[in-house]
Coordinates of C-alpha atoms and ligand atoms in Angstrom, one line a residue:
M1002 CA 97.1 34.8 3.7
W1003 CA 93.6 33.5 4.2
A1004 CA 91.6 35.3 1.6
L1005 CA 94.0 34.6 -1.1
N1006 CA 92.3 33.1 -4.0
H1007 CA 94.9 30.9 -5.6
R1008 CA 94.1 32.1 -9.1
H1009 CA 95.1 35.5 -8.0
V1010 CA 98.5 36.6 -6.8
P1011 CA 99.4 39.3 -4.4
G1012 CA 99.4 42.5 -6.4
G1013 CA 96.1 41.5 -8.0
N1014 CA 97.3 40.3 -11.4
E1015 CA 95.1 37.7 -13.1
V1016 CA 97.4 34.8 -14.0
T1017 CA 98.4 33.3 -16.4
A1018 CA 99.6 29.8 -16.9
R1019 CA 98.1 29.0 -20.3
A1020 CA 96.4 25.8 -21.2
G1021 CA 98.5 23.3 -23.2
V1022 CA 101.7 25.1 -22.3
V1023 CA 104.6 23.7 -20.2
Y1024 CA 106.6 26.1 -18.1
L1025 CA 110.1 25.0 -17.2
V1026 CA 110.5 26.9 -14.0
G1027 CA 113.5 27.3 -11.7
A1028 CA 112.6 27.2 -8.0
G1029 CA 115.9 28.7 -6.8
P1030 CA 118.5 27.1 -4.5
G1031 CA 116.4 26.4 -1.4
D1032 CA 115.7 29.6 0.5
P1033 CA 112.0 30.2 -0.1
G1034 CA 112.7 33.9 -0.5
L1035 CA 114.8 33.2 -3.6
I1036 CA 111.9 31.9 -5.8
T1037 CA 111.1 34.4 -8.5
A1038 CA 107.8 36.3 -8.6
R1039 CA 107.1 34.7 -11.9
A1040 CA 107.6 31.2 -10.6
L1041 CA 105.1 31.9 -7.7
E1042 CA 102.6 33.3 -10.1
L1043 CA 102.8 30.2 -12.3
I1044 CA 102.7 27.8 -9.4
A1045 CA 99.6 29.6 -8.2
S1046 CA 97.7 29.2 -11.4
A1047 CA 98.9 25.9 -13.0
D1048 CA 96.7 22.9 -13.4
A1049 CA 99.5 20.5 -12.9
I1050 CA 103.0 20.8 -11.3
F1051 CA 105.7 18.2 -11.8
H1052 CA 108.4 18.9 -9.2
D1053 CA 111.8 17.7 -8.1
R1054 CA 112.9 16.9 -4.6
L1055 CA 115.3 19.8 -4.3
I1056 CA 112.7 22.6 -4.2
P1057 CA 112.4 25.1 -1.4
P1058 CA 110.1 24.2 1.6
G1059 CA 106.6 25.6 1.0
A1060 CA 107.3 26.2 -2.7
L1061 CA 104.0 24.5 -3.5
D1062 CA 101.9 26.1 -0.7
G1063 CA 100.5 28.6 -3.2
A1064 CA 99.3 25.9 -5.6
R1065 CA 95.7 25.6 -6.3
D1066 CA 93.8 23.2 -4.1
D1067 CA 92.7 21.3 -7.1
A1068 CA 96.1 21.3 -8.8
E1069 CA 97.7 18.0 -9.6
L1070 CA 101.0 17.8 -7.9
V1071 CA 103.3 15.1 -9.2
Y1072 CA 106.6 14.3 -7.6
V1073 CA 109.2 13.2 -10.1
G1074 CA 112.3 13.2 -8.0
K1075 CA 115.0 10.7 -8.8
A1076 CA 117.1 10.6 -5.6
P1077 CA 118.2 7.2 -4.5
G1078 CA 115.8 5.8 -2.0
D1079 CA 113.0 8.1 -2.9
V1080 CA 109.6 6.6 -3.2
P1081 CA 108.2 7.9 -6.4
G1082 CA 105.0 9.8 -6.0
V1083 CA 105.2 10.3 -2.3
G1084 CA 106.4 13.8 -2.0
P1085 CA 107.0 15.9 1.0
H1086 CA 103.9 17.9 0.3
S1087 CA 100.7 16.5 1.6
G1088 CA 97.2 17.7 1.3
H1089 CA 97.2 17.7 -2.4
S1090 CA 96.8 14.9 -4.9
I1091 CA 100.1 13.3 -5.5
T1092 CA 100.4 10.7 -8.2
G1093 CA 103.2 8.4 -9.1
T1094 CA 105.8 8.5 -11.8
S1095 CA 108.3 6.4 -13.6
G1096 CA 111.0 8.8 -12.5
S1097 CA 113.2 8.4 -15.7
Q1098 CA 113.9 11.4 -17.9
G1099 CA 112.0 9.8 -20.8
G1100 CA 109.1 9.1 -18.5
I1101 CA 109.1 12.7 -17.3
N1102 CA 109.1 14.0 -20.8
A1103 CA 106.2 11.8 -21.7
M1104 CA 104.2 12.9 -18.7
L1105 CA 104.8 16.6 -19.5
I1106 CA 103.7 16.1 -23.1
E1107 CA 100.7 14.1 -22.2
A1108 CA 99.6 16.7 -19.6
A1109 CA 100.0 19.6 -22.0
R1110 CA 98.2 17.7 -24.8
S1111 CA 95.3 17.1 -22.5
G1112 CA 94.8 20.8 -22.2
K1113 CA 96.4 21.5 -18.9
S1114 CA 98.7 24.3 -17.9
V1115 CA 101.8 22.6 -16.7
V1116 CA 104.6 23.8 -14.5
R1117 CA 107.8 21.7 -14.4
L1118 CA 109.5 22.9 -11.2
K1119 CA 113.2 22.3 -10.7
G1120 CA 115.8 23.3 -8.2
G1121 CA 118.0 26.3 -9.0
D1122 CA 117.8 27.2 -12.7
P1123 CA 116.2 24.8 -15.2
F1124 CA 119.0 25.3 -17.8
V1125 CA 121.9 25.0 -15.4
F1126 CA 122.5 21.3 -14.9
G1127 CA 118.8 20.9 -14.7
R1128 CA 118.1 18.9 -17.8
G1129 CA 115.7 21.7 -18.8
G1130 CA 117.3 21.7 -22.2
E1131 CA 116.5 18.1 -22.8
E1132 CA 112.9 18.6 -21.7
G1133 CA 112.5 21.6 -24.0
E1134 CA 113.8 19.6 -26.9
A1135 CA 111.4 16.8 -26.2
L1136 CA 108.5 19.3 -25.9
R1137 CA 109.5 21.0 -29.2
A1138 CA 109.7 17.7 -31.0
A1139 CA 106.3 16.8 -29.7
G1140 CA 104.9 20.2 -30.9
V1141 CA 104.2 21.3 -27.3
E1142 CA 104.6 25.0 -26.6
F1143 CA 106.9 25.9 -23.6
E1144 CA 108.3 28.8 -21.8
V1145 CA 111.4 29.0 -19.5
V1146 CA 111.5 30.8 -16.2
P1147 CA 115.1 31.1 -15.0
G1148 CA 115.8 30.5 -11.3
V1149 CA 118.6 31.6 -9.0
T1150 CA 121.2 28.9 -9.6
A1151 CA 123.1 27.4 -6.7
G1152 CA 126.5 28.4 -8.2
V1153 CA 125.9 32.0 -7.5
A1154 CA 123.5 31.7 -4.5
A1155 CA 125.2 29.2 -2.3
T1156 CA 128.5 31.1 -2.8
A1157 CA 126.9 34.5 -2.1
Y1158 CA 125.4 33.1 1.1
A1159 CA 128.9 31.8 2.0
G1160 CA 130.4 35.2 1.5
I1161 CA 132.3 34.2 -1.6
P1162 CA 131.9 36.4 -4.7
V1163 CA 132.4 34.3 -7.7
T1164 CA 134.0 37.2 -9.6
H1165 CA 136.1 40.0 -8.2
R1166 CA 137.7 42.9 -10.0
D1167 CA 141.2 42.0 -8.8
Q1168 CA 140.9 38.3 -8.2
A1169 CA 138.7 36.6 -10.8
S1170 CA 137.5 37.9 -14.1
A1171 CA 135.7 34.7 -15.1
V1172 CA 133.7 32.0 -13.5
A1173 CA 133.1 28.5 -14.9
F1174 CA 130.2 26.3 -13.9
V1175 CA 131.4 22.7 -14.1
T1176 CA 129.8 19.3 -13.5
G1177 CA 131.8 17.3 -11.0
H1178 CA 129.7 14.3 -11.7
E1179 CA 131.8 12.7 -14.4
D1180 CA 134.5 10.2 -13.6
P1181 CA 137.9 11.9 -14.3
A1182 CA 139.4 8.4 -14.9
K1183 CA 137.0 7.8 -17.8
D1184 CA 138.4 8.7 -21.2
E1185 CA 135.1 9.5 -22.7
G1186 CA 134.3 12.2 -20.1
A1187 CA 133.4 15.5 -21.7
L1188 CA 135.5 17.4 -19.2
D1189 CA 138.9 18.5 -20.2
W1190 CA 140.7 18.8 -16.9
E1191 CA 143.8 20.4 -18.5
T1192 CA 141.8 23.2 -19.9
L1193 CA 139.9 23.6 -16.6
A1194 CA 143.2 23.7 -14.7
R1195 CA 144.3 26.6 -16.9
F1196 CA 140.9 28.4 -16.7
P1197 CA 141.7 32.0 -15.6
G1198 CA 139.0 32.4 -13.0
T1199 CA 136.8 30.7 -10.4
L1200 CA 135.7 27.1 -10.8
V1201 CA 132.3 26.2 -9.4
L1202 CA 131.7 22.4 -9.4
Y1203 CA 128.1 21.2 -9.2
M1204 CA 127.4 17.6 -8.2
G1205 CA 131.0 17.3 -7.1
V1206 CA 130.9 16.0 -3.5
R1207 CA 131.0 12.3 -4.2
R1208 CA 134.0 12.6 -6.6
L1209 CA 135.6 15.5 -4.8
R1210 CA 138.8 13.6 -4.1
E1211 CA 139.2 12.5 -7.8
N1212 CA 138.2 15.9 -9.2
A1213 CA 140.7 17.8 -7.0
A1214 CA 143.4 15.3 -7.8
A1215 CA 142.7 15.6 -11.5
L1216 CA 142.9 19.4 -11.4
V1217 CA 146.2 19.3 -9.5
E1218 CA 147.6 16.8 -11.8
A1219 CA 146.6 19.0 -14.7
G1220 CA 148.6 21.8 -13.2
R1221 CA 146.2 23.8 -10.9
D1222 CA 148.0 25.0 -7.7
P1223 CA 147.1 22.7 -4.8
A1224 CA 147.6 25.7 -2.5
E1225 CA 144.7 27.6 -4.1
P1226 CA 141.8 28.3 -1.7
A1227 CA 138.9 26.0 -2.1
A1228 CA 135.6 25.5 -0.3
A1229 CA 132.6 23.1 -0.1
V1230 CA 129.3 24.8 0.5
E1231 CA 126.7 22.4 1.8
R1232 CA 123.0 23.1 1.7
G1233 CA 123.5 26.6 0.4
T1234 CA 120.8 29.1 1.3
M1235 CA 118.9 26.4 3.2
A1236 CA 118.6 25.9 6.9
G1237 CA 121.8 24.6 8.2
Q1238 CA 124.0 25.9 5.4
R1239 CA 127.6 25.0 6.1
T1240 CA 130.9 26.0 4.5
V1241 CA 134.2 24.2 4.8
V1242 CA 137.2 26.1 3.6
A1243 CA 140.6 24.5 2.8
T1244 CA 142.9 24.4 -0.2
L1245 CA 142.4 22.5 -3.4
G1246 CA 144.9 20.0 -2.1
T1247 CA 143.3 19.5 1.3
L1248 CA 139.6 20.1 0.7
A1249 CA 138.6 16.5 0.0
E1250 CA 140.1 15.4 3.3
E1251 CA 138.6 18.3 5.2
A1252 CA 135.1 17.8 3.7
E1253 CA 135.3 14.1 4.5
R1254 CA 136.3 14.8 8.1
E1255 CA 133.4 17.3 8.4
G1256 CA 131.0 14.8 6.8
V1257 CA 129.9 17.2 4.0
G1258 CA 127.1 15.7 2.0
A1259 CA 124.9 16.6 -1.0
P1260 CA 123.7 19.0 -2.0
A1261 CA 127.0 20.9 -2.0
L1262 CA 129.1 23.0 -4.3
I1263 CA 132.8 23.0 -4.6
V1264 CA 134.4 26.4 -5.3
V1265 CA 138.0 26.8 -6.3
G1266 CA 139.8 30.1 -6.6
P1267 CA 141.4 33.0 -4.8
V1268 CA 137.9 34.5 -4.2
V1269 CA 137.3 31.8 -1.6
A1270 CA 139.7 33.7 0.7
L1271 CA 137.4 36.7 0.7
R1272 CA 134.9 34.8 2.8
E1273 CA 137.0 35.8 5.8
A1274 CA 136.0 39.4 5.2
L1275 CA 132.6 38.8 3.6
A1276 CA 130.9 36.0 5.6
W1277 CA 127.6 37.4 6.8
L1278 CA 125.2 34.5 7.2
E1279 CA 126.9 33.3 10.4
R1280 CA 126.8 36.8 11.9
R1281 CA 123.1 37.0 12.1
P1282 CA 121.8 37.1 15.6
L1283 CA 120.0 33.8 15.7
H1284 CA 122.3 31.9 13.4
G1285 CA 122.6 28.2 14.2
R1286 CA 119.6 28.3 16.6
R1287 CA 116.7 26.0 16.0
V1288 CA 113.5 27.4 17.2
V1289 CA 110.1 25.6 17.4
V1290 CA 107.0 27.6 16.5
T1291 CA 103.9 26.1 18.0
R1292 CA 101.2 28.5 16.9
A1293 CA 98.4 27.4 14.7
R1294 CA 99.7 27.1 11.1
A1295 CA 97.8 30.1 9.9
Q1296 CA 99.6 32.4 12.4
A1297 CA 102.9 30.5 12.5
S1298 CA 104.3 31.7 9.3
G1299 CA 104.7 35.3 10.4
L1300 CA 106.7 34.4 13.5
A1301 CA 108.6 31.8 11.6
A1302 CA 109.5 34.3 8.9
T1303 CA 110.7 36.8 11.5
L1304 CA 112.9 34.1 13.1
R1305 CA 114.3 33.0 9.8
G1306 CA 115.1 36.6 8.9
L1307 CA 117.2 36.7 12.1
G1308 CA 119.1 33.6 11.0
A1309 CA 117.2 31.0 13.0
E1310 CA 116.1 27.7 11.7
A1311 CA 112.4 27.8 12.4
V1312 CA 110.6 24.5 12.9
E1313 CA 106.8 24.8 12.5
L1314 CA 105.1 22.4 14.8
P1315 CA 101.6 23.7 15.2
A1316 CA 99.9 22.5 18.4
I1317 CA 96.5 23.7 17.5
R1318 CA 94.3 24.3 14.5
I1319 CA 91.3 26.5 13.9
E1320 CA 88.1 24.6 13.1
P1321 CA 85.5 27.0 11.6
L1322 CA 82.0 26.8 13.0
T1323 CA 80.6 29.2 10.5
E1324 CA 78.3 26.6 9.0
S1325 CA 76.2 26.5 12.2
G1326 CA 72.6 27.7 12.1
E1327 CA 73.4 30.0 15.0
V1328 CA 76.1 31.8 13.1
R1329 CA 74.1 32.0 9.9
R1330 CA 71.0 33.4 11.6
T1331 CA 73.2 35.9 13.5
V1332 CA 75.0 37.1 10.4
A1333 CA 71.8 37.4 8.4
A1334 CA 70.6 40.0 10.9
I1335 CA 73.9 41.6 11.7
G1336 CA 72.7 45.1 11.0
E1337 CA 70.5 45.0 14.1
Y1338 CA 73.5 45.2 16.5
A1339 CA 74.6 48.5 17.8
L1340 CA 78.1 47.1 18.7
I1341 CA 80.1 44.2 17.5
C1342 CA 83.2 43.0 19.5
L1343 CA 85.9 41.0 17.8
T1344 CA 88.5 39.2 19.8
S1345 CA 90.9 37.7 17.2
P1346 CA 92.0 37.9 13.6
N1347 CA 90.6 34.5 13.0
G1348 CA 87.2 35.8 14.3
V1349 CA 87.4 38.6 11.8
R1350 CA 88.3 36.4 8.9
L1351 CA 85.5 33.9 9.7
L1352 CA 82.9 36.6 10.3
F1353 CA 83.6 38.0 6.8
E1354 CA 83.5 34.5 5.4
A1355 CA 80.1 34.1 6.9
L1356 CA 79.0 37.5 5.7
G1357 CA 80.1 36.6 2.2
A1358 CA 78.2 33.3 2.4
A1359 CA 75.1 35.3 3.2
G1360 CA 75.7 37.6 0.2
L1361 CA 76.8 40.5 2.5
D1362 CA 80.0 42.5 2.8
A1363 CA 81.5 45.2 5.0
R1364 CA 78.5 47.6 4.3
A1365 CA 76.4 45.4 6.5
L1366 CA 78.3 46.8 9.4
G1367 CA 77.8 50.4 8.2
G1368 CA 75.7 51.5 11.2
T1369 CA 77.5 49.4 13.8
I1370 CA 80.3 50.3 16.3
V1371 CA 83.1 47.9 15.8
A1372 CA 85.5 47.0 18.7
A1373 CA 88.7 45.1 18.3
I1374 CA 90.6 43.5 21.2
G1375 CA 94.1 44.3 19.8
P1376 CA 96.1 45.5 16.9
G1377 CA 96.1 42.1 15.1
T1378 CA 92.3 42.0 15.1
A1379 CA 92.1 45.7 14.0
G1380 CA 94.6 44.9 11.2
A1381 CA 92.4 42.0 10.0
L1382 CA 89.4 44.4 10.1
E1383 CA 91.3 46.9 8.0
E1384 CA 91.9 44.3 5.4
H1385 CA 88.1 44.3 5.0
G1386 CA 87.9 48.1 4.8
I1387 CA 86.8 48.6 8.4
V1388 CA 88.6 50.9 10.9
A1389 CA 87.9 49.7 14.4
D1390 CA 86.1 52.3 16.5
V1391 CA 87.4 50.9 19.8
L1392 CA 90.8 49.5 20.4
P1393 CA 92.2 49.1 23.9
E1394 CA 95.8 49.7 24.9
R1395 CA 96.3 46.3 26.5
F1396 CA 95.1 43.3 24.6
V1397 CA 93.0 41.4 27.0
A1398 CA 89.2 41.2 27.6
E1399 CA 89.4 43.3 30.7
A1400 CA 91.0 46.2 28.9
L1401 CA 88.4 46.0 26.1
V1402 CA 85.7 46.3 28.7
E1403 CA 87.4 49.5 30.0
A1404 CA 87.8 50.8 26.5
L1405 CA 84.1 50.4 25.9
A1406 CA 83.2 52.4 29.0
D1407 CA 82.2 55.4 26.9
V1408 CA 80.0 53.4 24.5
D1409 CA 76.4 53.5 25.5
V1410 CA 75.2 50.0 25.4
E1411 CA 72.2 50.1 27.7
G1412 CA 69.2 48.5 26.1
K1413 CA 71.2 48.0 22.9
R1414 CA 72.0 44.8 21.1
V1415 CA 75.6 43.7 21.2
L1416 CA 77.3 40.9 19.4
V1417 CA 80.5 39.2 20.7
A1418 CA 81.9 37.1 17.9
R1419 CA 84.8 34.9 19.0
A1420 CA 86.2 31.4 19.7
A1421 CA 84.1 28.7 21.3
E1422 CA 86.2 28.3 24.4
A1423 CA 86.8 32.0 25.3
R1424 CA 86.4 33.5 28.7
D1425 CA 83.1 35.3 29.6
V1426 CA 84.6 38.5 31.0
L1427 CA 83.5 40.7 28.1
P1428 CA 79.9 39.5 27.6
D1429 CA 79.3 39.4 31.4
A1430 CA 80.5 43.0 31.8
L1431 CA 78.4 44.2 28.9
R1432 CA 75.3 42.5 30.2
E1433 CA 75.9 44.1 33.6
R1434 CA 75.7 47.4 31.8
G1435 CA 72.3 46.6 30.4
A1436 CA 73.1 45.4 27.0
G1437 CA 71.4 42.5 25.3
V1438 CA 74.4 40.4 24.4
D1439 CA 74.6 37.6 21.9
V1440 CA 77.7 35.5 21.8
I1441 CA 78.5 33.5 18.7
A1442 CA 81.3 30.9 18.4
L1443 CA 82.9 31.4 15.0
Y1444 CA 85.5 28.7 15.5
E1445 CA 87.0 26.3 18.0
T1446 CA 90.7 25.5 18.5
V1447 CA 91.4 21.8 18.3
R1448 CA 94.6 19.8 18.7
E1449 CA 96.7 19.5 15.6
T1450 CA 98.2 16.1 14.8
P1451 CA 102.0 16.6 15.0
D1452 CA 103.8 16.1 11.7
P1453 CA 106.4 13.4 12.3
E1454 CA 109.1 15.2 10.4
A1455 CA 108.6 18.4 12.4
V1456 CA 108.7 16.4 15.6
E1457 CA 111.9 14.8 14.5
A1458 CA 113.4 18.2 13.7
A1459 CA 112.2 19.6 17.0
Q1460 CA 114.3 17.1 18.9
G1461 CA 117.4 19.1 18.3
A1462 CA 115.8 22.4 19.0
D1463 CA 117.4 25.2 21.1
Y1464 CA 114.1 26.9 21.9
V1465 CA 110.4 26.1 22.0
T1466 CA 108.1 29.1 21.8
F1467 CA 104.7 29.2 23.3
T1468 CA 102.2 32.0 22.5
S1469 CA 99.2 30.7 24.4
S1470 CA 98.3 28.2 27.1
S1471 CA 96.3 26.1 24.7
T1472 CA 99.4 25.6 22.6
V1473 CA 101.3 24.5 25.7
R1474 CA 98.7 22.0 26.8
N1475 CA 98.1 20.6 23.3
L1476 CA 101.7 20.2 22.4
T1477 CA 102.9 18.6 25.6
E1478 CA 100.0 16.2 25.5
A1479 CA 100.5 15.4 21.8
L1480 CA 104.2 14.9 22.1
G1481 CA 104.5 13.2 25.5
D1482 CA 108.1 11.8 25.7
R1483 CA 108.9 13.3 22.4
F1484 CA 108.8 16.8 23.8
P1485 CA 112.3 18.2 23.3
R1486 CA 113.4 18.4 26.9
G1487 CA 116.8 19.9 26.0
A1488 CA 115.2 23.0 24.5
R1489 CA 114.7 26.3 26.4
V1490 CA 111.1 27.2 26.8
L1491 CA 110.1 30.7 25.8
S1492 CA 106.7 32.0 26.9
I1493 CA 104.7 35.0 25.7
G1494 CA 103.4 35.9 29.1
P1495 CA 102.4 34.9 32.6
I1496 CA 99.3 32.9 31.7
T1497 CA 101.2 30.8 29.2
S1498 CA 104.1 30.4 31.6
E1499 CA 101.7 29.1 34.2
A1500 CA 100.3 26.5 31.8
A1501 CA 103.9 25.5 30.9
R1502 CA 104.8 24.9 34.5
A1503 CA 101.6 23.0 35.1
A1504 CA 102.6 20.8 32.2
G1505 CA 105.9 20.1 33.9
L1506 CA 108.1 22.4 31.8
E1507 CA 110.6 24.9 33.1
V1508 CA 110.1 28.3 31.6
A1509 CA 113.5 29.7 30.7
V1510 CA 112.3 33.1 29.4
E1511 CA 109.1 35.0 29.6
A1512 CA 108.5 38.0 27.3
E1513 CA 108.2 41.4 28.9
R1514 CA 105.8 42.5 26.2
H1515 CA 103.1 39.9 25.7
D1516 CA 102.9 39.9 22.0
V1517 CA 104.9 38.3 19.2
D1518 CA 107.4 41.1 18.9
G1519 CA 107.9 40.9 22.6
L1520 CA 108.6 37.2 22.3
V1521 CA 111.1 37.7 19.6
E1522 CA 112.9 40.4 21.7
A1523 CA 113.1 38.1 24.6
L1524 CA 114.5 35.3 22.4
L1525 CA 117.1 37.7 21.0
R1526 CA 118.1 38.8 24.5
D1527 CA 118.4 35.2 25.7
A1528 CA 120.4 34.1 22.6
S1529 CA 122.9 36.9 23.0
T1530 CA 123.9 36.0 26.6
Ligands
SAH501 N1 119.6 23.3 -11.6 C1 120.3 23.4 -10.3 C2 121.4 22.4 -10.3 C3 121.0 21.0 -10.3 S1 122.4 19.9 -10.2 C4 120.8 24.8 -10.1 O1 120.7 25.6 -11.0 O2 121.2 25.1 -9.0 C5 122.4 19.5 -8.5 C6 123.7 20.0 -7.9 O3 123.5 21.4 -7.7 C7 124.0 19.5 -6.5 O4 124.7 18.3 -6.6 C8 124.8 20.6 -5.9 O5 126.1 20.5 -6.4 C9 124.2 21.8 -6.5 N2 123.2 22.4 -5.6 C10 121.9 22.5 -5.8 N3 121.3 23.2 -4.7 C11 122.3 23.4 -3.9 C12 122.4 24.1 -2.7 N4 121.3 24.6 -2.1 N5 123.6 24.2 -2.1 C13 124.7 23.7 -2.6 N6 124.7 23.1 -3.8 C14 123.5 23.0 -4.4

């Protein structure tokens, strides 16, 4: 969402993080779709955000550009202050709980609005209680925003209902972190063994063997169904089902690692009937999206919705040229054009940015015929209150030329606003018909530096998707040997396929309809065979 001012949230509310207040916010279990609306609203408006490691990918994307992002993770091997989110200021931390409390207090006292962002729910094994106590003791105001806790989310994604009318009337959230051999542990295993319902153990992978043994020794039936749910709601979620007596061995054999939950109870057996995640059409497929980041998210979201793991590895990036004198002069006199042709959503976005910079808005186009090359471009225009007058049925320059046949351009001034490296089909055709055509370059596409983590993730990809020849060229050149040769190449259409072959790739699938929906259809068809 380009035009989104980070102080505003979708829906238009003015928000809302108050100065001097600390918000203890749950970020949910990992799936970016499971962050609450309130959490996003606060992230979008906070002055400072102190976050853990286990927060969903992209959770901080909506933060203000000038927000201070502080990584305070405590995982072994983590480098304090070097979080996974770049492009923002990231400062260091001591990482200890006392140090975190002190930082929160200091930030709030200095008048900032502060978000303390934690995985899952802040009050469920999140030490949010301790932070609240420290804040209260320091006289700092705070609010709590609950999050979807892993205990209900990872289980639900595994097809395990933690309660069930016939099978479990209660559920206990338990820490599996304590050493059952220690006398001073707060856990009473005998009581837990007798607990009449489902047991959900957090932080229980490392001590799974001891915990399971302690439960059995205390009288819980070793034949009771039990499961480990690894990376619940995240890409690559995995569920291992066994019995209380055998789960430790199974989990070890399968190499289950953190984060994972252990679930014990008859409800685990319901997974057989209720598992749904694994049934989605692209489950288990890793798909690389190579479009420019601004456009990638829509395709990536569609793929994720179908169950795929989408790896965003943008090959190109849009560099605005709206500061150029040419663009400024053209925009200042935009009312003089009889016809304006726009050939991409980026072009629309940047034209309106340039209009805005000149103190103008959509009304400047009031007397002008506006032509869009395709539905994406027309949609971008609509966001600015303009309904395109001309929209061809096929989305290429030649088709737009045809669609403009009825527009009288002879002796008129026409503006083609587009990318720097576009083809000249459209301006040439209009000139031939007697128009005085100005062409302005609103942006150029340049090669994006590949993100090493995404390159690494791409190595195990099943598919690489290409939506334009420039993404093919730029990605293959940027990756060289690191291009995932084992992946099937999916192309949006013949021009892109040609570029792929020229780059030495074998095209496995070409979309029949040359748009993103067509690409997804082709992928679904290929994946189902
Ligand atoms: N406040 C968090 C829990 C933090 S304790 C919440 O409400 O979810 C960390 C433990 O939570 C992990 O050791 C693991 O047992 C569990 N956990 C967190 N996220 C998880 C996930 N996505 N899948 C499985 N378990 C998860």
